Amino acid sequence: MPEPAATPATLEASQSPVGLRLPKDAIRRINIGQSFAEYDAALSDPGIYVHTAALEAALDPDSEKVFFVGRRGTGKTAVRKFCAMNGGATRVIVPEIFSPSSTLQEIDLLTNVKGKPFRSLVFAFRRALQIEILSMWLQDRPGRDRLAGEIQSELDEYAAMDFDLRCLRIIARVSGALADGDDERWLAENKIAKRVADEMKQLSAEGLATHTVLIDSIDDYWEGSDEGLIYLTAFMHACQEISTQIPWARAIIFLRENIYERVRGLDTESSRLETSVVGMEWNERQLLEVIEKRLNRNLTAKFGLRGATWQAFFEYPDEAWSNVLEYCQRRPRDFLIYTSNAVEAAQGAGHDKILLEDVQQARRRFSTNRFRDLGDEYSENFPQVATVLSRFYGLGNSFTFGAIEDLIRNLMKDPEVVQLCGSWLYANASPEKFIRLLYDIGFVGIRIAGKSPKFRALGPLDTSPPPVSNATDVVIHRCYWDALDLQDNLVRSIPDDAEFGKIGKIEDLPGGIDRTEYVAHVEMLMEDIKQIELGTAGAQDFEEIVGDVIRLCFFRSLGNVEARSRSHDGRVVRDWIASNRASDGFWEAMRTRYGATQVIWECKNYAELHADDFHQLSYYLNEFSGGFIVVVFRGEMKPAYYGHIKRIAMQNRFVLPLNEKDLMVFLRQARNGKIKEDHIQDKYDGVARKLG
């Protein structure tokens, strides 16, 4: 075995407490937990959290921070969960409003953040958020009947509405006044937000605790369109105004940095927003603490932090930590995944400690996971970006400026790349723009002669990244080397007739189809679903589309998708049943919680569900294996549905309603190459919260 490396600064020279040794079965009992916060049961334990600057800012009612910005895996959802558990009066909302089908005015008018159309959007969102906060406040004061006049009027009209429907209703009223040129009505509608805010300020005299709305998972419904971007920008302005102007109200947004950067590019007043931004940054000590707390979870006698726990569990702890630190980008998800892989290697080999060979064995699995996740993370900005990144397979781990020029020329001759990625690749075809794109997504660092490569930060983008010129080399981040089988050399040129290597099965697709066929099929479904008639006339087409969505969007977890045909009103009704073969994530959780080895998808091609529908769903749950069923319909959720679902849930069974918007989200994510299950998880969580 190699000699231990020099001790990293993070691993202090602390020793384990006297007499405290690693139990014989400690390795077998390790449960690192899920790396995705949405599915991580460990996060129900407040002691598992690491207190970062972002977490403290989110909990501090006097903090002026409103926007928590970072890359995927930097802890945004974990902070939201901690605040929901420990932040006092809080409410989580996952808005769907950022995929609008219509707007107030022409897009070019809305881009002026000082213009009436844009300010109208801001006021509309302010009203909707103020009503949400007031309904939280009133919920804790049943029977209170002395309310200020404007507050009472707003609550009477809008409080019972879903947040998104409330936004749409208020926006429609403002847009009507604008369209009619009725300035008096337009001013009256917009001033309601300010009058309600003034009345809310007066309530501060009652000594109210801060009431916080936590807004998360914005990218679930956001399609990245110009309209959606403008809506999101206006929404962010509304959140900032409420949080800074009403002493006991706060609206916090957890936002991916790639989305935030688009807002910053659009908003000429973005400097106002930037004063309220906190980045999801982590230092080495905090990342070590994340792992040590999870290694300690199942131990009765806990080891100390700041190195003692790591030293107890790992052979050659200093070198093991150096390995992990070198391969991971500085976000907790990377460290959780890498360490979990090493633990599983040690468990599989029956080791009493995590050996250095276990750590090294975890590299390729970790690298493959990170490569998939990178393509998924930036699928909204650069659809199918993993196709371009896969063309680096088998090449070197660093490139000169000239070699990047050669690579771009070859990419432009690749039919698959052009078909899947041409929409954004042509706009970034110059070497400077292409290198900047790879730098911004975290795939490469920029190296200037004689210096170490600089990789981008994980929070809001650095406003002064390294310059790109003929003297620039680009270095692929270490975490992607194994997935791409990169050679340890500098590539100086690539011949025009060079063929790209094969990356292997980084992503299997259903039915043996290639990626271009897959994307074409998904796009066809996205068009077809818009044309289906409601009711009996379009029922069969709707059923077929739902079946295709299951096959194309959930093939990694649900297999053997078969029709369950039955007769109704003289026609054949086709629903679907799929085998649940997931080993992790949302579908594995449904199998564990509800015994859902089979999942039924019931199709309803109409806008409203009825009591008979829920009776039918309950019957299916009793008749077939498993206690989880999906019903897909064409309308919006209504309060009455939750009563039926709650009655079924009392038997430890669950009905998850999905609608046409959800199908479009699944298809859009599949088209862009996104494989995360966060949207369906959020739909499940939203229904579960309503059930109490």
mmCIF file with all atom_site columns, C-alpha atoms in Angstrom, residues 304-480:
data_model
loop_
_atom_site.group_PDB
_atom_site.id
_atom_site.type_symbol
_atom_site.label_atom_id
_atom_site.label_alt_id
_atom_site.label_comp_id
_atom_site.label_asym_id
_atom_site.label_entity_id
_atom_site.label_seq_id
_atom_site.pdbx_PDB_ins_code
_atom_site.Cartn_x
_atom_site.Cartn_y
_atom_site.Cartn_z
_atom_site.occupancy
_atom_site.B_iso_or_equiv
_atom_site.pdbx_formal_charge
_atom_site.auth_seq_id
_atom_site.auth_comp_id
_atom_site.auth_asym_id
_atom_site.auth_atom_id
_atom_site.pdbx_PDB_model_num
ATOM 1   C CA . GLY A 1 304 ? -16.024 13.647 16.372  1.00 0.00 ? 304 GLY A CA 1
ATOM 2   C CA . LEU A 1 305 ? -16.274 15.875 13.319  1.00 0.00 ? 305 LEU A CA 1
ATOM 3   C CA . ARG A 1 306 ? -13.548 17.767 11.425  1.00 0.00 ? 306 ARG A CA 1
ATOM 4   C CA . GLY A 1 307 ? -11.652 14.628 10.496  1.00 0.00 ? 307 GLY A CA 1
ATOM 5   C CA . ALA A 1 308 ? -12.109 12.160 13.360  1.00 0.00 ? 308 ALA A CA 1
ATOM 6   C CA . THR A 1 309 ? -15.031 10.335 11.750  1.00 0.00 ? 309 THR A CA 1
ATOM 7   C CA . TRP A 1 310 ? -13.375 10.190 8.332   1.00 0.00 ? 310 TRP A CA 1
ATOM 8   C CA . GLN A 1 311 ? -10.165 8.837  9.873   1.00 0.00 ? 311 GLN A CA 1
ATOM 9   C CA . ALA A 1 312 ? -12.120 6.145  11.725  1.00 0.00 ? 312 ALA A CA 1
ATOM 10  C CA . PHE A 1 313 ? -13.893 4.847  8.619   1.00 0.00 ? 313 PHE A CA 1
ATOM 11  C CA . PHE A 1 314 ? -11.184 5.123  5.927   1.00 0.00 ? 314 PHE A CA 1
ATOM 12  C CA . GLU A 1 315 ? -7.899  3.353  5.473   1.00 0.00 ? 315 GLU A CA 1
ATOM 13  C CA . TYR A 1 316 ? -5.258  5.947  4.510   1.00 0.00 ? 316 TYR A CA 1
ATOM 14  C CA . PRO A 1 317 ? -7.779  8.707  5.283   1.00 0.00 ? 317 PRO A CA 1
ATOM 15  C CA . ASP A 1 318 ? -5.635  11.570 4.003   1.00 0.00 ? 318 ASP A CA 1
ATOM 16  C CA . GLU A 1 319 ? -5.103  10.060 0.576   1.00 0.00 ? 319 GLU A CA 1
ATOM 17  C CA . ALA A 1 320 ? -8.736  8.915  0.401   1.00 0.00 ? 320 ALA A CA 1
ATOM 18  C CA . TRP A 1 321 ? -9.910  12.466 1.076   1.00 0.00 ? 321 TRP A CA 1
ATOM 19  C CA . SER A 1 322 ? -7.504  13.845 -1.536  1.00 0.00 ? 322 SER A CA 1
ATOM 20  C CA . ASN A 1 323 ? -8.964  11.416 -4.080  1.00 0.00 ? 323 ASN A CA 1
ATOM 21  C CA . VAL A 1 324 ? -12.521 12.491 -3.345  1.00 0.00 ? 324 VAL A CA 1
ATOM 22  C CA . LEU A 1 325 ? -11.630 16.174 -3.303  1.00 0.00 ? 325 LEU A CA 1
ATOM 23  C CA . GLU A 1 326 ? -9.836  15.941 -6.652  1.00 0.00 ? 326 GLU A CA 1
ATOM 24  C CA . TYR A 1 327 ? -12.699 14.188 -8.425  1.00 0.00 ? 327 TYR A CA 1
ATOM 25  C CA . CYS A 1 328 ? -15.627 16.186 -7.042  1.00 0.00 ? 328 CYS A CA 1
ATOM 26  C CA . GLN A 1 329 ? -16.819 19.650 -7.815  1.00 0.00 ? 329 GLN A CA 1
ATOM 27  C CA . ARG A 1 330 ? -17.492 21.517 -4.604  1.00 0.00 ? 330 ARG A CA 1
ATOM 28  C CA . ARG A 1 331 ? -21.118 20.666 -4.074  1.00 0.00 ? 331 ARG A CA 1
ATOM 29  C CA . PRO A 1 332 ? -22.523 18.248 -1.480  1.00 0.00 ? 332 PRO A CA 1
ATOM 30  C CA . ARG A 1 333 ? -24.236 15.996 -4.015  1.00 0.00 ? 333 ARG A CA 1
ATOM 31  C CA . ASP A 1 334 ? -20.898 15.104 -5.640  1.00 0.00 ? 334 ASP A CA 1
ATOM 32  C CA . PHE A 1 335 ? -19.367 14.177 -2.290  1.00 0.00 ? 335 PHE A CA 1
ATOM 33  C CA . LEU A 1 336 ? -22.419 12.146 -1.266  1.00 0.00 ? 336 LEU A CA 1
ATOM 34  C CA . ILE A 1 337 ? -22.461 10.179 -4.518  1.00 0.00 ? 337 ILE A CA 1
ATOM 35  C CA . TYR A 1 338 ? -18.724 9.486  -4.564  1.00 0.00 ? 338 TYR A CA 1
ATOM 36  C CA . THR A 1 339 ? -18.625 8.440  -0.892  1.00 0.00 ? 339 THR A CA 1
ATOM 37  C CA . SER A 1 340 ? -21.752 6.321  -1.277  1.00 0.00 ? 340 SER A CA 1
ATOM 38  C CA . ASN A 1 341 ? -20.146 4.495  -4.214  1.00 0.00 ? 341 ASN A CA 1
ATOM 39  C CA . ALA A 1 342 ? -17.011 3.834  -2.145  1.00 0.00 ? 342 ALA A CA 1
ATOM 40  C CA . VAL A 1 343 ? -19.107 2.578  0.788   1.00 0.00 ? 343 VAL A CA 1
ATOM 41  C CA . GLU A 1 344 ? -21.007 0.191  -1.486  1.00 0.00 ? 344 GLU A CA 1
ATOM 42  C CA . ALA A 1 345 ? -17.700 -1.123 -2.883  1.00 0.00 ? 345 ALA A CA 1
ATOM 43  C CA . ALA A 1 346 ? -16.473 -1.772 0.664   1.00 0.00 ? 346 ALA A CA 1
ATOM 44  C CA . GLN A 1 347 ? -19.742 -3.435 1.655   1.00 0.00 ? 347 GLN A CA 1
ATOM 45  C CA . GLY A 1 348 ? -19.707 -5.645 -1.440  1.00 0.00 ? 348 GLY A CA 1
ATOM 46  C CA . ALA A 1 349 ? -16.148 -6.764 -0.670  1.00 0.00 ? 349 ALA A CA 1
ATOM 47  C CA . GLY A 1 350 ? -16.894 -7.358 3.029   1.00 0.00 ? 350 GLY A CA 1
ATOM 48  C CA . HIS A 1 351 ? -14.230 -4.905 4.210   1.00 0.00 ? 351 HIS A CA 1
ATOM 49  C CA . ASP A 1 352 ? -14.089 -3.756 7.841   1.00 0.00 ? 352 ASP A CA 1
ATOM 50  C CA . LYS A 1 353 ? -12.939 -0.322 6.706   1.00 0.00 ? 353 LYS A CA 1
ATOM 51  C CA . ILE A 1 354 ? -13.302 1.626  3.487   1.00 0.00 ? 354 ILE A CA 1
ATOM 52  C CA . LEU A 1 355 ? -10.045 0.846  1.721   1.00 0.00 ? 355 LEU A CA 1
ATOM 53  C CA . LEU A 1 356 ? -8.225  3.051  -0.734  1.00 0.00 ? 356 LEU A CA 1
ATOM 54  C CA . GLU A 1 357 ? -9.032  0.537  -3.454  1.00 0.00 ? 357 GLU A CA 1
ATOM 55  C CA . ASP A 1 358 ? -12.751 1.005  -2.679  1.00 0.00 ? 358 ASP A CA 1
ATOM 56  C CA . VAL A 1 359 ? -12.355 4.751  -3.143  1.00 0.00 ? 359 VAL A CA 1
ATOM 57  C CA . GLN A 1 360 ? -10.534 4.273  -6.434  1.00 0.00 ? 360 GLN A CA 1
ATOM 58  C CA . GLN A 1 361 ? -13.020 1.657  -7.629  1.00 0.00 ? 361 GLN A CA 1
ATOM 59  C CA . ALA A 1 362 ? -15.824 4.207  -7.180  1.00 0.00 ? 362 ALA A CA 1
ATOM 60  C CA . ARG A 1 363 ? -14.314 6.590  -9.744  1.00 0.00 ? 363 ARG A CA 1
ATOM 61  C CA . ARG A 1 364 ? -15.820 5.321  -12.990 1.00 0.00 ? 364 ARG A CA 1
ATOM 62  C CA . ARG A 1 365 ? -19.308 4.867  -11.569 1.00 0.00 ? 365 ARG A CA 1
ATOM 63  C CA . PHE A 1 366 ? -19.142 8.361  -10.094 1.00 0.00 ? 366 PHE A CA 1
ATOM 64  C CA . SER A 1 367 ? -17.795 9.822  -13.339 1.00 0.00 ? 367 SER A CA 1
ATOM 65  C CA . THR A 1 368 ? -20.559 8.236  -15.420 1.00 0.00 ? 368 THR A CA 1
ATOM 66  C CA . ASN A 1 369 ? -23.170 9.563  -13.002 1.00 0.00 ? 369 ASN A CA 1
ATOM 67  C CA . ARG A 1 370 ? -21.739 13.093 -13.159 1.00 0.00 ? 370 ARG A CA 1
ATOM 68  C CA . PHE A 1 371 ? -21.608 13.054 -16.945 1.00 0.00 ? 371 PHE A CA 1
ATOM 69  C CA . ARG A 1 372 ? -25.281 12.090 -17.168 1.00 0.00 ? 372 ARG A CA 1
ATOM 70  C CA . ASP A 1 373 ? -26.238 14.707 -14.619 1.00 0.00 ? 373 ASP A CA 1
ATOM 71  C CA . LEU A 1 374 ? -24.394 17.485 -16.451 1.00 0.00 ? 374 LEU A CA 1
ATOM 72  C CA . GLY A 1 375 ? -26.352 16.857 -19.642 1.00 0.00 ? 375 GLY A CA 1
ATOM 73  C CA . ASP A 1 376 ? -29.549 16.735 -17.615 1.00 0.00 ? 376 ASP A CA 1
ATOM 74  C CA . GLU A 1 377 ? -28.796 19.940 -15.692 1.00 0.00 ? 377 GLU A CA 1
ATOM 75  C CA . TYR A 1 378 ? -28.330 22.093 -18.785 1.00 0.00 ? 378 TYR A CA 1
ATOM 76  C CA . SER A 1 379 ? -30.947 20.432 -20.984 1.00 0.00 ? 379 SER A CA 1
ATOM 77  C CA . GLU A 1 380 ? -33.235 23.486 -20.735 1.00 0.00 ? 380 GLU A CA 1
ATOM 78  C CA . ASN A 1 381 ? -30.545 25.890 -21.973 1.00 0.00 ? 381 ASN A CA 1
ATOM 79  C CA . PHE A 1 382 ? -28.833 23.551 -24.441 1.00 0.00 ? 382 PHE A CA 1
ATOM 80  C CA . PRO A 1 383 ? -31.079 20.618 -25.454 1.00 0.00 ? 383 PRO A CA 1
ATOM 81  C CA . GLN A 1 384 ? -29.195 17.319 -25.877 1.00 0.00 ? 384 GLN A CA 1
ATOM 82  C CA . VAL A 1 385 ? -25.916 18.968 -24.825 1.00 0.00 ? 385 VAL A CA 1
ATOM 83  C CA . ALA A 1 386 ? -24.649 15.528 -23.750 1.00 0.00 ? 386 ALA A CA 1
ATOM 84  C CA . THR A 1 387 ? -24.501 14.593 -27.449 1.00 0.00 ? 387 THR A CA 1
ATOM 85  C CA . VAL A 1 388 ? -21.872 17.285 -28.034 1.00 0.00 ? 388 VAL A CA 1
ATOM 86  C CA . LEU A 1 389 ? -19.967 16.428 -24.854 1.00 0.00 ? 389 LEU A CA 1
ATOM 87  C CA . SER A 1 390 ? -19.895 12.743 -25.824 1.00 0.00 ? 390 SER A CA 1
ATOM 88  C CA . ARG A 1 391 ? -17.796 13.665 -28.884 1.00 0.00 ? 391 ARG A CA 1
ATOM 89  C CA . PHE A 1 392 ? -14.846 14.246 -26.551 1.00 0.00 ? 392 PHE A CA 1
ATOM 90  C CA . TYR A 1 393 ? -14.750 10.478 -25.915 1.00 0.00 ? 393 TYR A CA 1
ATOM 91  C CA . GLY A 1 394 ? -11.276 8.942  -26.145 1.00 0.00 ? 394 GLY A CA 1
ATOM 92  C CA . LEU A 1 395 ? -9.536  12.254 -26.830 1.00 0.00 ? 395 LEU A CA 1
ATOM 93  C CA . GLY A 1 396 ? -7.210  14.097 -24.465 1.00 0.00 ? 396 GLY A CA 1
ATOM 94  C CA . ASN A 1 397 ? -8.103  15.738 -21.176 1.00 0.00 ? 397 ASN A CA 1
ATOM 95  C CA . SER A 1 398 ? -6.964  19.176 -22.350 1.00 0.00 ? 398 SER A CA 1
ATOM 96  C CA . PHE A 1 399 ? -7.122  21.104 -25.641 1.00 0.00 ? 399 PHE A CA 1
ATOM 97  C CA . THR A 1 400 ? -5.393  24.049 -27.224 1.00 0.00 ? 400 THR A CA 1
ATOM 98  C CA . PHE A 1 401 ? -7.439  26.861 -28.740 1.00 0.00 ? 401 PHE A CA 1
ATOM 99  C CA . GLY A 1 402 ? -6.634  25.492 -32.218 1.00 0.00 ? 402 GLY A CA 1
ATOM 100 C CA . ALA A 1 403 ? -7.772  21.977 -31.286 1.00 0.00 ? 403 ALA A CA 1
ATOM 101 C CA . ILE A 1 404 ? -11.125 23.390 -30.170 1.00 0.00 ? 404 ILE A CA 1
ATOM 102 C CA . GLU A 1 405 ? -11.470 25.066 -33.582 1.00 0.00 ? 405 GLU A CA 1
ATOM 103 C CA . ASP A 1 406 ? -10.845 21.678 -35.223 1.00 0.00 ? 406 ASP A CA 1
ATOM 104 C CA . LEU A 1 407 ? -13.363 20.007 -32.942 1.00 0.00 ? 407 LEU A CA 1
ATOM 105 C CA . ILE A 1 408 ? -16.063 22.553 -33.803 1.00 0.00 ? 408 ILE A CA 1
ATOM 106 C CA . ARG A 1 409 ? -15.533 21.990 -37.547 1.00 0.00 ? 409 ARG A CA 1
ATOM 107 C CA . ASN A 1 410 ? -15.984 18.251 -37.061 1.00 0.00 ? 410 ASN A CA 1
ATOM 108 C CA . LEU A 1 411 ? -19.081 18.771 -34.927 1.00 0.00 ? 411 LEU A CA 1
ATOM 109 C CA . MET A 1 412 ? -20.638 20.822 -37.706 1.00 0.00 ? 412 MET A CA 1
ATOM 110 C CA . LYS A 1 413 ? -20.221 17.843 -40.062 1.00 0.00 ? 413 LYS A CA 1
ATOM 111 C CA . ASP A 1 414 ? -21.843 15.383 -37.622 1.00 0.00 ? 414 ASP A CA 1
ATOM 112 C CA . PRO A 1 415 ? -25.496 14.827 -38.736 1.00 0.00 ? 415 PRO A CA 1
ATOM 113 C CA . GLU A 1 416 ? -26.688 13.744 -35.290 1.00 0.00 ? 416 GLU A CA 1
ATOM 114 C CA . VAL A 1 417 ? -25.111 16.740 -33.568 1.00 0.00 ? 417 VAL A CA 1
ATOM 115 C CA . VAL A 1 418 ? -26.535 19.158 -36.133 1.00 0.00 ? 418 VAL A CA 1
ATOM 116 C CA . GLN A 1 419 ? -30.044 17.703 -35.897 1.00 0.00 ? 419 GLN A CA 1
ATOM 117 C CA . LEU A 1 420 ? -30.214 17.543 -32.097 1.00 0.00 ? 420 LEU A CA 1
ATOM 118 C CA . CYS A 1 421 ? -28.062 20.522 -31.094 1.00 0.00 ? 421 CYS A CA 1
ATOM 119 C CA . GLY A 1 422 ? -28.007 22.859 -34.082 1.00 0.00 ? 422 GLY A CA 1
ATOM 120 C CA . SER A 1 423 ? -30.532 25.233 -32.484 1.00 0.00 ? 423 SER A CA 1
ATOM 121 C CA . TRP A 1 424 ? -27.903 26.437 -30.001 1.00 0.00 ? 424 TRP A CA 1
ATOM 122 C CA . LEU A 1 425 ? -24.619 25.161 -31.422 1.00 0.00 ? 425 LEU A CA 1
ATOM 123 C CA . TYR A 1 426 ? -24.657 27.485 -34.462 1.00 0.00 ? 426 TYR A CA 1
ATOM 124 C CA . ALA A 1 427 ? -24.982 30.477 -32.137 1.00 0.00 ? 427 ALA A CA 1
ATOM 125 C CA . ASN A 1 428 ? -21.912 29.298 -30.184 1.00 0.00 ? 428 ASN A CA 1
ATOM 126 C CA . ALA A 1 429 ? -19.769 28.058 -33.076 1.00 0.00 ? 429 ALA A CA 1
ATOM 127 C CA . SER A 1 430 ? -16.882 30.478 -32.637 1.00 0.00 ? 430 SER A CA 1
ATOM 128 C CA . PRO A 1 431 ? -14.076 29.020 -30.474 1.00 0.00 ? 431 PRO A CA 1
ATOM 129 C CA . GLU A 1 432 ? -14.420 31.831 -27.923 1.00 0.00 ? 432 GLU A CA 1
ATOM 130 C CA . LYS A 1 433 ? -18.156 31.274 -27.449 1.00 0.00 ? 433 LYS A CA 1
ATOM 131 C CA . PHE A 1 434 ? -17.855 27.484 -27.484 1.00 0.00 ? 434 PHE A CA 1
ATOM 132 C CA . ILE A 1 435 ? -15.136 27.508 -24.813 1.00 0.00 ? 435 ILE A CA 1
ATOM 133 C CA . ARG A 1 436 ? -17.145 29.960 -22.726 1.00 0.00 ? 436 ARG A CA 1
ATOM 134 C CA . LEU A 1 437 ? -20.198 27.712 -22.971 1.00 0.00 ? 437 LEU A CA 1
ATOM 135 C CA . LEU A 1 438 ? -18.195 24.666 -21.807 1.00 0.00 ? 438 LEU A CA 1
ATOM 136 C CA . TYR A 1 439 ? -16.718 26.758 -18.984 1.00 0.00 ? 439 TYR A CA 1
ATOM 137 C CA . ASP A 1 440 ? -20.093 28.116 -17.890 1.00 0.00 ? 440 ASP A CA 1
ATOM 138 C CA . ILE A 1 441 ? -21.643 24.645 -17.565 1.00 0.00 ? 441 ILE A CA 1
ATOM 139 C CA . GLY A 1 442 ? -18.669 23.419 -15.542 1.00 0.00 ? 442 GLY A CA 1
ATOM 140 C CA . PHE A 1 443 ? -17.339 20.938 -18.101 1.00 0.00 ? 443 PHE A CA 1
ATOM 141 C CA . VAL A 1 444 ? -13.952 22.631 -18.560 1.00 0.00 ? 444 VAL A CA 1
ATOM 142 C CA . GLY A 1 445 ? -11.616 24.998 -16.818 1.00 0.00 ? 445 GLY A CA 1
ATOM 143 C CA . ILE A 1 446 ? -9.578  27.696 -18.561 1.00 0.00 ? 446 ILE A CA 1
ATOM 144 C CA . ARG A 1 447 ? -5.797  27.561 -18.265 1.00 0.00 ? 447 ARG A CA 1
ATOM 145 C CA . ILE A 1 448 ? -3.411  30.358 -19.081 1.00 0.00 ? 448 ILE A CA 1
ATOM 146 C CA . ALA A 1 449 ? 0.261   29.418 -19.576 1.00 0.00 ? 449 ALA A CA 1
ATOM 147 C CA . GLY A 1 450 ? 2.067   28.815 -16.302 1.00 0.00 ? 450 GLY A CA 1
ATOM 148 C CA . LYS A 1 451 ? -1.081  28.823 -14.165 1.00 0.00 ? 451 LYS A CA 1
ATOM 149 C CA . SER A 1 452 ? -3.484  26.218 -12.837 1.00 0.00 ? 452 SER A CA 1
ATOM 150 C CA . PRO A 1 453 ? -6.827  25.933 -14.660 1.00 0.00 ? 453 PRO A CA 1
ATOM 151 C CA . LYS A 1 454 ? -9.670  27.969 -13.257 1.00 0.00 ? 454 LYS A CA 1
ATOM 152 C CA . PHE A 1 455 ? -13.088 26.322 -13.026 1.00 0.00 ? 455 PHE A CA 1
ATOM 153 C CA . ARG A 1 456 ? -16.230 28.339 -12.528 1.00 0.00 ? 456 ARG A CA 1
ATOM 154 C CA . ALA A 1 457 ? -17.926 28.777 -9.180  1.00 0.00 ? 457 ALA A CA 1
ATOM 155 C CA . LEU A 1 458 ? -21.104 26.904 -8.297  1.00 0.00 ? 458 LEU A CA 1
ATOM 156 C CA . GLY A 1 459 ? -23.239 29.891 -7.363  1.00 0.00 ? 459 GLY A CA 1
ATOM 157 C CA . PRO A 1 460 ? -24.039 32.936 -9.528  1.00 0.00 ? 460 PRO A CA 1
ATOM 158 C CA . LEU A 1 461 ? -21.529 33.207 -12.342 1.00 0.00 ? 461 LEU A CA 1
ATOM 159 C CA . ASP A 1 462 ? -18.262 35.026 -11.788 1.00 0.00 ? 462 ASP A CA 1
ATOM 160 C CA . THR A 1 463 ? -18.550 38.392 -13.481 1.00 0.00 ? 463 THR A CA 1
ATOM 161 C CA . SER A 1 464 ? -14.892 38.244 -14.604 1.00 0.00 ? 464 SER A CA 1
ATOM 162 C CA . PRO A 1 465 ? -14.069 34.727 -15.859 1.00 0.00 ? 465 PRO A CA 1
ATOM 163 C CA . PRO A 1 466 ? -10.620 34.100 -17.387 1.00 0.00 ? 466 PRO A CA 1
ATOM 164 C CA . PRO A 1 467 ? -10.027 35.563 -20.850 1.00 0.00 ? 467 PRO A CA 1
ATOM 165 C CA . VAL A 1 468 ? -10.104 33.263 -23.874 1.00 0.00 ? 468 VAL A CA 1
ATOM 166 C CA . SER A 1 469 ? -7.435  33.702 -26.580 1.00 0.00 ? 469 SER A CA 1
ATOM 167 C CA . ASN A 1 470 ? -5.006  31.782 -28.760 1.00 0.00 ? 470 ASN A CA 1
ATOM 168 C CA . ALA A 1 471 ? -2.845  31.311 -25.664 1.00 0.00 ? 471 ALA A CA 1
ATOM 169 C CA . THR A 1 472 ? -5.705  29.598 -23.790 1.00 0.00 ? 472 THR A CA 1
ATOM 170 C CA . ASP A 1 473 ? -5.909  25.875 -23.097 1.00 0.00 ? 473 ASP A CA 1
ATOM 171 C CA . VAL A 1 474 ? -9.076  24.231 -21.858 1.00 0.00 ? 474 VAL A CA 1
ATOM 172 C CA . VAL A 1 475 ? -8.941  21.404 -19.308 1.00 0.00 ? 475 VAL A CA 1
ATOM 173 C CA . ILE A 1 476 ? -11.850 19.006 -18.823 1.00 0.00 ? 476 ILE A CA 1
ATOM 174 C CA . HIS A 1 477 ? -12.835 18.652 -15.176 1.00 0.00 ? 477 HIS A CA 1
ATOM 175 C CA . ARG A 1 478 ? -11.405 15.531 -13.547 1.00 0.00 ? 478 ARG A CA 1
ATOM 176 C CA . CYS A 1 479 ? -14.820 14.116 -12.690 1.00 0.00 ? 479 CYS A CA 1
ATOM 177 C CA . TYR A 1 480 ? -15.586 13.461 -16.390 1.00 0.00 ? 480 TYR A CA 1
#
